[in-house]
XYZ file of N, CA, C and O in Angstrom:
788
model
N -9.736 -1.665 -32.768
C -10.768 -0.785 -33.319
C -11.803 -0.340 -32.268
O -12.255 0.795 -32.305
N -12.152 -1.251 -31.340
C -13.122 -0.878 -30.311
C -12.574 0.201 -29.394
O -13.267 1.165 -29.067
N -11.319 0.046 -28.974
C -10.702 1.043 -28.099
C -10.538 2.355 -28.857
O -10.821 3.434 -28.330
N -10.115 2.284 -30.092
C -9.945 3.478 -30.919
C -11.245 4.278 -30.970
O -11.236 5.496 -30.799
N -12.349 3.597 -31.145
C -13.651 4.260 -31.225
C -14.024 4.916 -29.889
O -14.637 5.980 -29.863
N -13.630 4.295 -28.776
C -13.999 4.812 -27.457
C -13.227 6.069 -27.064
O -13.654 6.798 -26.176
N -12.082 6.335 -27.695
C -11.253 7.450 -27.262
C -11.183 8.588 -28.274
O -10.297 9.433 -28.204
N -12.147 8.637 -29.192
C -12.188 9.780 -30.091
C -13.622 10.235 -30.317
O -14.571 9.464 -30.143
N -13.743 11.498 -30.670
C -15.058 12.094 -30.890
C -15.629 11.603 -32.214
O -14.927 10.972 -33.020
N -16.901 11.925 -32.461
C -17.533 11.535 -33.726
C -16.840 12.166 -34.926
O -16.873 11.617 -36.028
N -16.174 13.307 -34.702
C -15.471 13.958 -35.805
C -14.066 13.387 -36.020
O -13.352 13.822 -36.915
N -13.676 12.409 -35.186
C -12.397 11.737 -35.366
C -11.245 12.295 -34.550
O -10.105 11.857 -34.718
N -11.497 13.254 -33.661
C -10.436 13.818 -32.818
C -10.255 12.968 -31.566
O -11.234 12.637 -30.894
N -9.009 12.648 -31.261
C -8.731 11.902 -30.036
C -8.821 12.844 -28.838
O -8.228 13.917 -28.847
N -9.546 12.430 -27.816
C -9.667 13.230 -26.604
C -8.922 12.597 -25.440
O -8.824 13.184 -24.372
N -8.373 11.411 -25.643
C -7.616 10.737 -24.601
C -6.671 9.729 -25.232
O -6.922 9.229 -26.325
N -5.571 9.476 -24.540
C -4.657 8.415 -24.932
C -4.641 7.432 -23.767
O -3.994 7.677 -22.758
N -5.385 6.358 -23.890
C -5.593 5.466 -22.738
C -4.401 4.567 -22.454
O -3.574 4.302 -23.331
N -4.349 4.142 -21.207
C -3.425 3.079 -20.820
C -4.231 1.802 -20.926
O -5.120 1.556 -20.119
N -3.979 1.014 -21.934
C -4.744 -0.207 -22.191
C -4.099 -1.347 -21.412
O -2.946 -1.688 -21.632
N -4.854 -1.919 -20.507
C -4.353 -3.008 -19.677
C -4.626 -4.340 -20.386
O -5.505 -5.084 -20.002
N -3.841 -4.584 -21.436
C -4.056 -5.758 -22.251
C -3.435 -7.036 -21.722
O -3.618 -8.106 -22.289
N -2.695 -6.953 -20.645
C -2.034 -8.113 -20.080
C -2.369 -8.181 -18.594
O -2.450 -7.158 -17.923
N -2.545 -9.388 -18.061
C -2.893 -9.539 -16.643
C -1.923 -8.829 -15.718
O -2.320 -8.267 -14.702
N -0.628 -8.838 -16.058
C 0.360 -8.226 -15.181
C 0.147 -6.713 -15.063
O 0.544 -6.095 -14.082
N -0.501 -6.092 -16.030
C -0.753 -4.657 -16.001
C -2.023 -4.295 -15.239
O -2.286 -3.124 -14.996
N -2.816 -5.273 -14.870
C -4.084 -5.002 -14.199
C -3.929 -4.767 -12.700
O -4.824 -4.241 -12.060
N -2.809 -5.179 -12.133
C -2.516 -4.931 -10.722
C -1.320 -3.992 -10.679
O -0.249 -4.323 -11.156
N -1.532 -2.807 -10.138
C -0.462 -1.821 -10.141
C -0.308 -1.097 -8.803
O 0.470 -0.165 -8.690
N -1.036 -1.531 -7.770
C -0.969 -0.844 -6.491
C -1.016 -1.838 -5.348
O -1.701 -2.853 -5.442
N -0.267 -1.550 -4.296
C -0.275 -2.421 -3.131
C 0.871 -2.102 -2.194
O 1.557 -1.087 -2.348
N 1.124 -2.964 -1.211
C 2.218 -2.747 -0.266
C 3.581 -2.769 -0.969
O 3.805 -3.536 -1.899
N 4.468 -1.897 -0.488
C 5.819 -1.769 -1.030
C 6.796 -1.779 0.144
O 6.542 -1.122 1.156
N 7.891 -2.515 0.009
C 8.889 -2.595 1.084
C 10.305 -2.427 0.525
O 10.543 -2.653 -0.655
N 11.224 -2.063 1.412
C 12.640 -1.967 1.066
C 13.238 -3.366 1.105
O 13.575 -3.898 2.154
N 13.381 -3.982 -0.046
C 13.907 -5.346 -0.149
C 15.367 -5.421 0.281
O 15.791 -6.407 0.893
N 16.137 -4.385 -0.009
C 17.544 -4.398 0.403
C 17.659 -4.438 1.930
O 18.530 -5.115 2.474
N 16.764 -3.765 2.643
C 16.765 -3.818 4.102
C 16.396 -5.219 4.583
O 17.001 -5.740 5.511
N 15.369 -5.804 3.957
C 14.963 -7.160 4.339
C 16.129 -8.130 4.182
O 16.390 -8.937 5.070
N 16.808 -8.052 3.048
C 17.938 -8.952 2.792
C 19.048 -8.749 3.817
O 19.586 -9.712 4.370
N 19.368 -7.498 4.081
C 20.424 -7.178 5.041
C 20.080 -7.690 6.447
O 20.946 -8.163 7.177
N 18.793 -7.611 6.801
C 18.347 -7.992 8.142
C 17.908 -9.452 8.246
O 17.516 -9.907 9.323
N 17.968 -10.186 7.139
C 17.591 -11.600 7.145
C 16.107 -11.838 7.337
O 15.713 -12.852 7.918
N 15.289 -10.911 6.832
C 13.834 -11.027 6.968
C 13.199 -11.387 5.624
O 13.672 -10.943 4.575
N 12.106 -12.151 5.653
C 11.393 -12.451 4.414
C 10.479 -11.287 4.024
O 10.207 -10.404 4.851
N 10.024 -11.273 2.785
C 8.971 -10.327 2.420
C 7.762 -10.688 3.281
O 7.340 -11.842 3.304
N 7.209 -9.730 4.020
C 6.135 -10.057 4.967
C 4.831 -10.438 4.263
O 4.452 -9.825 3.264
N 4.183 -11.458 4.818
C 2.886 -11.896 4.274
C 1.785 -11.845 5.331
O 0.617 -11.880 4.990
N 2.177 -11.787 6.605
C 1.186 -11.754 7.681
C 1.345 -10.465 8.491
O 2.385 -9.808 8.431
N 0.316 -10.152 9.267
C 0.377 -8.978 10.141
C 1.526 -9.129 11.141
O 2.254 -8.165 11.405
N 1.719 -10.327 11.683
C 2.833 -10.545 12.619
C 4.187 -10.297 11.948
O 5.088 -9.701 12.546
N 4.345 -10.763 10.704
C 5.599 -10.521 9.986
C 5.783 -9.031 9.696
O 6.910 -8.528 9.755
N 4.694 -8.331 9.406
C 4.784 -6.884 9.208
C 5.227 -6.207 10.502
O 6.062 -5.309 10.487
N 4.661 -6.633 11.614
C 5.029 -6.042 12.907
C 6.518 -6.250 13.180
O 7.230 -5.305 13.545
N 6.997 -7.464 12.964
C 8.423 -7.766 13.156
C 9.279 -6.922 12.225
O 10.292 -6.346 12.642
N 8.882 -6.838 10.960
C 9.652 -6.069 9.986
C 9.705 -4.595 10.383
O 10.787 -3.985 10.375
N 8.571 -4.013 10.741
C 8.551 -2.595 11.094
C 9.386 -2.314 12.343
O 10.117 -1.317 12.395
N 9.303 -3.199 13.333
C 10.137 -3.045 14.544
C 11.623 -3.082 14.177
O 12.424 -2.287 14.677
N 11.966 -4.019 13.320
C 13.368 -4.175 12.928
C 13.843 -2.972 12.117
O 14.968 -2.502 12.298
N 12.980 -2.459 11.232
C 13.340 -1.246 10.480
C 13.609 -0.088 11.441
O 14.536 0.687 11.256
N 12.788 0.022 12.477
C 12.954 1.102 13.453
C 14.239 0.910 14.256
O 15.034 1.846 14.406
N 14.435 -0.309 14.762
C 15.554 -0.565 15.670
C 16.907 -0.695 14.963
O 17.916 -0.209 15.450
N 16.922 -1.360 13.809
C 18.193 -1.660 13.154
C 18.554 -0.698 12.017
O 19.725 -0.545 11.688
N 17.529 -0.083 11.399
C 17.792 0.823 10.289
C 17.563 2.286 10.672
O 17.789 3.183 9.864
N 17.089 2.522 11.895
C 16.855 3.891 12.348
C 15.716 4.585 11.645
O 15.675 5.819 11.580
N 14.776 3.818 11.107
C 13.629 4.403 10.405
C 12.722 5.119 11.402
O 12.174 4.499 12.304
N 12.579 6.415 11.237
C 11.737 7.211 12.140
C 10.255 7.006 11.858
O 9.423 7.222 12.734
N 9.948 6.605 10.645
C 8.563 6.357 10.231
C 8.550 5.054 9.434
O 8.386 5.070 8.216
N 8.763 3.909 10.106
C 8.905 2.648 9.379
C 7.815 2.399 8.329
O 8.106 1.957 7.229
N 6.557 2.705 8.669
C 5.446 2.607 7.710
C 4.806 3.974 7.605
O 4.425 4.574 8.617
N 4.690 4.466 6.392
C 4.006 5.732 6.146
C 3.179 5.575 4.881
O 3.576 4.867 3.957
N 2.032 6.218 4.870
C 1.148 6.181 3.708
C 0.536 7.556 3.500
O 0.427 8.342 4.434
N 0.121 7.825 2.282
C -0.537 9.098 1.986
C -1.894 9.122 2.675
O -2.674 8.174 2.562
N -2.168 10.204 3.382
C -3.446 10.360 4.082
C -4.208 11.584 3.599
O -5.099 12.071 4.276
N -3.864 12.089 2.461
C -4.577 13.209 1.866
C -5.189 12.721 0.561
O -4.500 12.082 -0.217
N -6.433 12.908 0.286
C -7.357 13.802 0.967
C -8.032 13.201 2.207
O -8.768 13.881 2.900
N -7.803 11.902 2.481
C -8.419 11.309 3.675
C -7.451 10.317 4.293
O -6.615 9.737 3.605
N -7.597 10.117 5.583
C -6.733 9.183 6.307
C -6.870 7.784 5.700
O -7.960 7.391 5.297
N -5.800 7.065 5.618
C -5.759 5.723 5.031
C -6.290 5.719 3.589
O -6.931 4.777 3.148
N -5.997 6.790 2.859
C -6.493 6.954 1.495
C -6.185 5.743 0.620
O -7.021 5.323 -0.172
N -4.991 5.172 0.750
C -4.587 4.070 -0.128
C -4.992 2.692 0.389
O -4.543 1.675 -0.129
N -5.861 2.654 1.394
C -6.309 1.373 1.928
C -7.635 0.924 1.325
O -8.219 -0.051 1.766
N -8.113 1.635 0.320
C -9.424 1.313 -0.251
C -9.479 -0.074 -0.868
O -10.538 -0.671 -0.962
N -8.345 -0.628 -1.274
C -8.341 -1.967 -1.858
C -8.134 -3.066 -0.820
O -8.051 -4.230 -1.155
N -8.015 -2.689 0.445
C -7.914 -3.692 1.493
C -6.548 -3.880 2.112
O -6.338 -4.829 2.848
N -5.608 -2.979 1.819
C -4.299 -3.091 2.433
C -4.383 -3.001 3.952
O -5.000 -2.080 4.479
N -3.816 -3.966 4.650
C -3.805 -4.084 6.116
C -5.201 -4.312 6.687
O -5.428 -5.292 7.372
N -6.135 -3.434 6.407
C -7.499 -3.584 6.915
C -8.133 -4.871 6.382
O -8.926 -5.514 7.057
N -7.752 -5.287 5.180
C -8.287 -6.506 4.576
C -7.946 -7.764 5.349
O -8.651 -8.766 5.268
N -6.857 -7.719 6.123
C -6.493 -8.880 6.945
C -7.592 -9.189 7.961
O -7.718 -10.322 8.421
N -8.389 -8.186 8.279
C -9.483 -8.349 9.243
C -10.835 -8.524 8.557
O -11.886 -8.417 9.188
N -10.804 -8.798 7.250
C -12.014 -9.135 6.505
C -12.876 -7.974 6.070
O -14.030 -8.163 5.689
N -12.306 -6.745 6.103
C -13.077 -5.557 5.728
C -12.209 -4.629 4.880
O -11.001 -4.842 4.758
N -12.823 -3.612 4.301
C -12.081 -2.532 3.649
C -12.457 -1.232 4.352
O -13.286 -1.229 5.249
N -11.883 -0.131 3.918
C -12.198 1.148 4.540
C -13.435 1.791 3.910
O -13.805 2.902 4.256
N -14.085 1.090 2.992
C -15.243 1.635 2.290
C -16.319 0.551 2.176
O -16.359 -0.381 2.954
N -17.153 0.688 1.175
C -18.179 -0.312 0.908
C -17.562 -1.489 0.154
O -16.633 -1.310 -0.630
N -18.097 -2.690 0.378
C -17.637 -3.868 -0.344
C -18.761 -4.894 -0.361
O -19.728 -4.807 0.397
N -18.631 -5.856 -1.266
C -19.617 -6.927 -1.370
C -19.140 -8.146 -0.611
O -17.974 -8.519 -0.701
N -20.041 -8.752 0.127
C -19.787 -10.043 0.750
C -20.959 -10.924 0.345
O -22.055 -10.788 0.896
N -20.713 -11.792 -0.643
C -21.818 -12.537 -1.251
C -22.689 -11.540 -1.982
O -22.228 -10.808 -2.835
N -23.956 -11.460 -1.614
C -24.852 -10.485 -2.237
C -25.141 -9.304 -1.303
O -25.946 -8.446 -1.621
N -24.467 -9.262 -0.156
C -24.674 -8.179 0.814
C -23.658 -7.064 0.613
O -22.459 -7.321 0.431
N -24.137 -5.833 0.674
C -23.255 -4.673 0.635
C -22.931 -4.312 2.079
O -23.821 -4.142 2.901
N -21.628 -4.203 2.362
C -21.190 -3.883 3.721
C -20.321 -2.633 3.695
O -19.691 -2.321 2.690
N -20.290 -1.958 4.833
C -19.454 -0.778 5.006
C -18.411 -1.116 6.061
O -18.736 -1.320 7.228
N -17.150 -1.222 5.636
C -16.076 -1.685 6.503
C -16.022 -1.061 7.880
O -15.952 -1.778 8.886
N -16.042 0.279 7.996
C -15.937 0.883 9.323
C -17.073 0.527 10.279
O -16.940 0.726 11.490
N -18.160 -0.035 9.772
C -19.268 -0.449 10.639
C -19.157 -1.912 11.055
O -19.972 -2.399 11.838
N -18.132 -2.615 10.551
C -17.972 -4.039 10.833
C -16.965 -4.258 11.965
O -16.039 -3.464 12.143
N -17.104 -5.348 12.724
C -16.192 -5.618 13.852
C -14.713 -5.676 13.450
O -13.847 -5.239 14.212
N -14.409 -6.186 12.270
C -13.019 -6.295 11.840
C -12.312 -4.951 11.751
O -11.098 -4.865 11.934
N -13.068 -3.903 11.491
C -12.457 -2.584 11.375
C -11.919 -2.124 12.726
O -10.864 -1.494 12.801
N -12.622 -2.462 13.790
C -12.155 -2.116 15.131
C -10.834 -2.834 15.428
O -9.923 -2.258 16.025
N -10.724 -4.092 14.980
C -9.477 -4.847 15.163
C -8.328 -4.201 14.391
O -7.200 -4.121 14.879
N -8.614 -3.757 13.169
C -7.620 -3.050 12.360
C -7.162 -1.773 13.069
O -5.965 -1.499 13.164
N -8.118 -0.999 13.581
C -7.762 0.241 14.281
C -6.934 -0.051 15.533
O -6.003 0.696 15.857
N -7.250 -1.132 16.221
C -6.472 -1.513 17.408
C -5.024 -1.832 17.008
O -4.075 -1.449 17.703
N -4.852 -2.538 15.884
C -3.498 -2.828 15.391
C -2.753 -1.532 15.105
O -1.617 -1.342 15.553
N -3.381 -0.634 14.350
C -2.704 0.603 13.984
C -2.461 1.501 15.199
O -1.474 2.217 15.247
N -3.334 1.449 16.178
C -3.101 2.196 17.418
C -1.858 1.654 18.117
O -1.008 2.410 18.586
N -1.731 0.322 18.160
C -0.554 -0.268 18.808
C 0.713 0.043 18.012
O 1.758 0.334 18.588
N 0.631 -0.018 16.682
C 1.789 0.331 15.863
C 2.177 1.794 16.071
O 3.353 2.130 16.144
N 1.180 2.670 16.157
C 1.456 4.093 16.364
C 2.136 4.306 17.719
O 3.136 5.012 17.823
N 1.584 3.685 18.759
C 2.136 3.829 20.111
C 3.573 3.331 20.182
O 4.389 3.864 20.933
N 3.891 2.326 19.366
C 5.231 1.740 19.366
C 6.194 2.487 18.432
O 7.378 2.172 18.360
N 5.677 3.471 17.713
C 6.517 4.229 16.791
C 6.776 3.527 15.482
O 7.760 3.811 14.803
N 5.894 2.602 15.107
C 6.063 1.872 13.851
C 5.375 2.575 12.681
O 5.674 2.291 11.526
N 4.448 3.462 13.001
C 3.780 4.281 11.996
C 4.372 5.685 12.020
O 4.815 6.157 13.068
N 4.312 6.340 10.890
C 4.694 7.740 10.807
C 3.925 8.515 11.870
O 2.706 8.393 11.971
N 4.608 9.306 12.680
C 3.925 10.067 13.730
C 2.944 11.074 13.141
O 2.035 11.532 13.817
N 3.122 11.415 11.867
C 2.222 12.333 11.171
C 1.256 11.592 10.249
O 0.788 12.149 9.262
N 0.949 10.336 10.586
C 0.171 9.459 9.704
C -1.140 10.083 9.222
O -1.583 9.807 8.122
N -1.755 10.939 10.033
C -3.046 11.522 9.662
C -2.931 12.653 8.651
O -3.940 13.050 8.068
N -1.716 13.172 8.436
C -1.570 14.339 7.562
C -0.541 14.155 6.451
O -0.212 15.113 5.766
N -0.044 12.953 6.254
C 1.000 12.724 5.244
C 0.456 12.996 3.847
O -0.568 12.450 3.440
N 1.164 13.859 3.124
C 0.820 14.106 1.724
C 1.922 13.518 0.844
O 2.886 12.937 1.340
N 1.780 13.668 -0.448
C 2.736 13.091 -1.394
C 4.157 13.591 -1.137
O 5.115 12.808 -1.146
N 4.291 14.891 -0.907
C 5.616 15.477 -0.685
C 6.279 14.882 0.557
O 7.470 14.549 0.539
N 5.517 14.739 1.636
C 6.070 14.179 2.877
C 6.472 12.720 2.693
O 7.539 12.299 3.160
N 5.627 11.936 2.009
C 5.955 10.524 1.790
C 7.194 10.395 0.911
O 8.085 9.593 1.199
N 7.264 11.180 -0.157
C 8.445 11.157 -1.027
C 9.706 11.439 -0.217
O 10.726 10.760 -0.375
N 9.637 12.439 0.658
C 10.787 12.807 1.482
C 11.165 11.681 2.444
O 12.356 11.373 2.606
N 10.167 11.066 3.086
C 10.431 9.966 4.023
C 11.117 8.793 3.337
O 12.041 8.193 3.876
N 10.623 8.451 2.153
C 11.192 7.314 1.429
C 12.599 7.647 0.940
O 13.529 6.853 1.086
N 12.775 8.848 0.399
C 14.093 9.256 -0.116
C 15.140 9.315 0.987
O 16.299 8.956 0.768
N 14.741 9.741 2.176
C 15.698 9.908 3.277
C 15.976 8.611 4.033
O 16.908 8.548 4.835
N 15.152 7.579 3.819
C 15.307 6.338 4.564
C 14.555 6.341 5.881
O 14.715 5.428 6.690
N 13.709 7.352 6.096
C 12.887 7.382 7.308
C 11.774 6.344 7.223
O 11.291 5.872 8.241
N 11.382 6.003 6.002
C 10.305 5.043 5.765
C 10.824 3.878 4.938
O 11.492 4.083 3.928
N 10.465 2.664 5.373
C 10.885 1.465 4.649
C 9.732 0.670 4.088
O 9.941 -0.351 3.444
N 8.496 1.134 4.334
C 7.320 0.422 3.827
C 6.169 1.403 3.640
O 6.021 2.365 4.391
N 5.363 1.134 2.612
C 4.223 1.990 2.303
C 3.233 1.199 1.459
O 3.407 0.006 1.227
N 2.210 1.880 1.016
C 1.318 1.357 -0.016
C 1.365 2.378 -1.140
O 1.283 3.586 -0.896
N 1.539 1.903 -2.366
C 1.628 2.833 -3.483
C 1.494 2.127 -4.807
O 1.260 0.918 -4.872
N 1.658 2.892 -5.858
C 1.549 2.377 -7.212
C 2.908 1.911 -7.722
O 3.952 2.362 -7.238
N 2.884 1.052 -8.712
C 4.128 0.567 -9.307
C 4.851 1.705 -10.025
O 6.014 1.982 -9.736
N 4.167 2.377 -10.932
C 4.812 3.439 -11.704
C 5.004 4.713 -10.920
O 6.114 5.217 -10.774
N 3.903 5.259 -10.380
C 3.958 6.518 -9.648
C 4.526 6.377 -8.258
O 4.757 7.364 -7.568
N 4.760 5.166 -7.802
C 5.355 4.910 -6.492
C 6.761 4.366 -6.660
O 7.744 5.101 -6.599
N 6.867 3.052 -6.911
C 8.186 2.434 -7.073
C 8.967 3.133 -8.186
O 10.144 3.441 -8.018
N 8.305 3.421 -9.308
C 8.985 4.073 -10.431
C 9.516 5.448 -10.089
O 10.563 5.866 -10.576
N 8.804 6.168 -9.242
C 9.239 7.501 -8.814
C 10.288 7.417 -7.714
O 11.237 8.198 -7.683
N 10.100 6.466 -6.773
C 10.965 6.422 -5.595
C 12.303 5.722 -5.820
O 13.269 6.013 -5.125
N 12.372 4.786 -6.757
C 13.645 4.071 -6.968
C 14.803 5.028 -7.255
O 15.863 4.896 -6.642
N 14.646 5.992 -8.160
C 15.769 6.923 -8.369
C 16.114 7.730 -7.115
O 17.283 8.055 -6.886
N 15.117 8.034 -6.291
C 15.361 8.793 -5.059
C 16.169 7.977 -4.049
O 17.104 8.494 -3.439
N 15.798 6.699 -3.867
C 16.506 5.890 -2.870
C 17.869 5.428 -3.372
O 18.811 5.332 -2.593
N 17.975 5.153 -4.664
C 19.279 4.707 -5.190
C 20.271 5.863 -5.283
O 21.475 5.628 -5.306
N 19.794 7.101 -5.325
C 20.702 8.248 -5.305
C 21.444 8.292 -3.976
O 22.616 8.673 -3.915
N 20.778 7.883 -2.904
C 21.393 7.862 -1.579
C 22.129 6.543 -1.325
O 23.165 6.518 -0.683
N 21.552 5.440 -1.837
C 22.119 4.109 -1.624
C 21.938 3.290 -2.898
O 20.839 2.825 -3.182
N 23.002 3.122 -3.690
C 22.879 2.411 -4.967
C 22.338 0.977 -4.852
O 21.831 0.430 -5.817
N 22.432 0.379 -3.658
C 21.934 -0.985 -3.471
C 20.463 -1.030 -3.073
O 19.886 -2.109 -2.939
N 19.854 0.125 -2.871
C 18.455 0.188 -2.434
C 17.539 -0.455 -3.471
O 17.775 -0.345 -4.675
N 16.519 -1.127 -2.964
C 15.573 -1.777 -3.869
C 14.188 -1.813 -3.222
O 14.025 -2.290 -2.103
N 13.200 -1.304 -3.940
C 11.802 -1.348 -3.515
C 11.097 -2.449 -4.290
O 11.279 -2.565 -5.499
N 10.304 -3.261 -3.578
C 9.558 -4.333 -4.237
C 8.130 -4.374 -3.706
O 7.844 -3.898 -2.610
N 7.273 -4.978 -4.491
C 5.891 -5.193 -4.075
C 5.836 -6.316 -3.046
O 6.625 -7.257 -3.098
N 4.904 -6.186 -2.121
C 4.646 -7.235 -1.128
C 3.174 -7.596 -1.211
O 2.348 -6.766 -1.607
N 2.811 -8.816 -0.861
C 1.391 -9.187 -0.914
C 0.589 -8.480 0.171
O 1.131 -8.054 1.193
N -0.697 -8.365 -0.069
C -1.580 -7.840 0.966
C -1.495 -8.787 2.153
O -1.619 -10.003 1.994
N -1.259 -8.274 3.358
C -1.073 -9.172 4.505
C -2.350 -9.845 4.971
O -3.453 -9.331 4.780
N -2.169 -11.001 5.585
C -3.258 -11.793 6.163
C -2.921 -12.050 7.632
O -1.815 -11.766 8.077
N -3.862 -12.605 8.369
C -3.607 -12.910 9.775
C -2.856 -14.228 9.933
O -1.946 -14.327 10.748
N -3.229 -15.249 9.148
C -2.616 -16.567 9.280
C -1.786 -16.899 8.050
O -2.244 -16.751 6.918
N -0.570 -17.351 8.296
C 0.342 -17.738 7.212
C -0.356 -18.720 6.271
O -0.985 -19.668 6.713
N -0.260 -18.459 4.986
C -0.841 -19.348 3.990
C -2.242 -18.968 3.558
O -2.732 -19.467 2.547
N -2.908 -18.067 4.307
C -4.244 -17.619 3.893
C -4.133 -16.764 2.642
O -3.094 -16.154 2.379
N -5.215 -16.712 1.893
C -5.294 -15.853 0.708
C -5.965 -14.552 1.114
O -7.007 -14.577 1.770
N -5.380 -13.404 0.742
C -6.035 -12.142 1.081
C -7.445 -12.061 0.512
O -7.691 -12.527 -0.613
N -8.356 -11.538 1.291
C -9.753 -11.409 0.871
C -9.911 -10.316 -0.180
O -10.781 -10.387 -1.034
N -9.066 -9.287 -0.099
C -9.164 -8.153 -0.997
C -7.838 -7.939 -1.712
O -6.807 -8.445 -1.300
N -7.857 -7.132 -2.733
C -6.662 -6.763 -3.464
C -7.024 -5.748 -4.516
O -8.177 -5.400 -4.700
N -6.037 -5.252 -5.222
C -6.277 -4.244 -6.236
C -6.106 -4.867 -7.607
O -5.099 -5.488 -7.889
N -7.114 -4.741 -8.434
C -7.058 -5.230 -9.813
C -8.056 -4.448 -10.634
O -9.213 -4.324 -10.239
N -7.616 -3.907 -11.743
C -8.519 -3.131 -12.608
C -8.375 -3.601 -14.036
O -7.289 -3.887 -14.472
């Protein structure tokens, strides 16, 4: 009854049909995504650390011929999908404002952000990032994933994995995309950030 009241006007007309996140599993719907079939074929675990991500991306490039091992949407802004702490969170910051105790911090002004940029610069130089990382839009990412040029990204469960699975399985029926945890620097650490609504 409370939700019903929130989504209709005083005259009783519904103005929205909400997605009600009534279960904990529905509250997390965005994060790192990897080609699990590639991991299995190459004998690699689902990556949990930055070092494991580096190894995985190198292997995707060298053994699977991925031209853009990691690609993410950068429209309307670069690293658009990193707002919840993907990759950058391993260095204790986000790409925006965040709370640390009672202090409000701005990630790009913190030392950890420089470390994150150094990592991505090294990945770019090594060809582990999409060479067009600064301009990737939805159409380009969809194409990269469908063609096998990309084996890892950050995206949504429904609008990402749900959209891309039919694209990758059309080319390779054994293809499988799965969620991966937000990476950390040290094995066993808990990510500082994540996506939950």
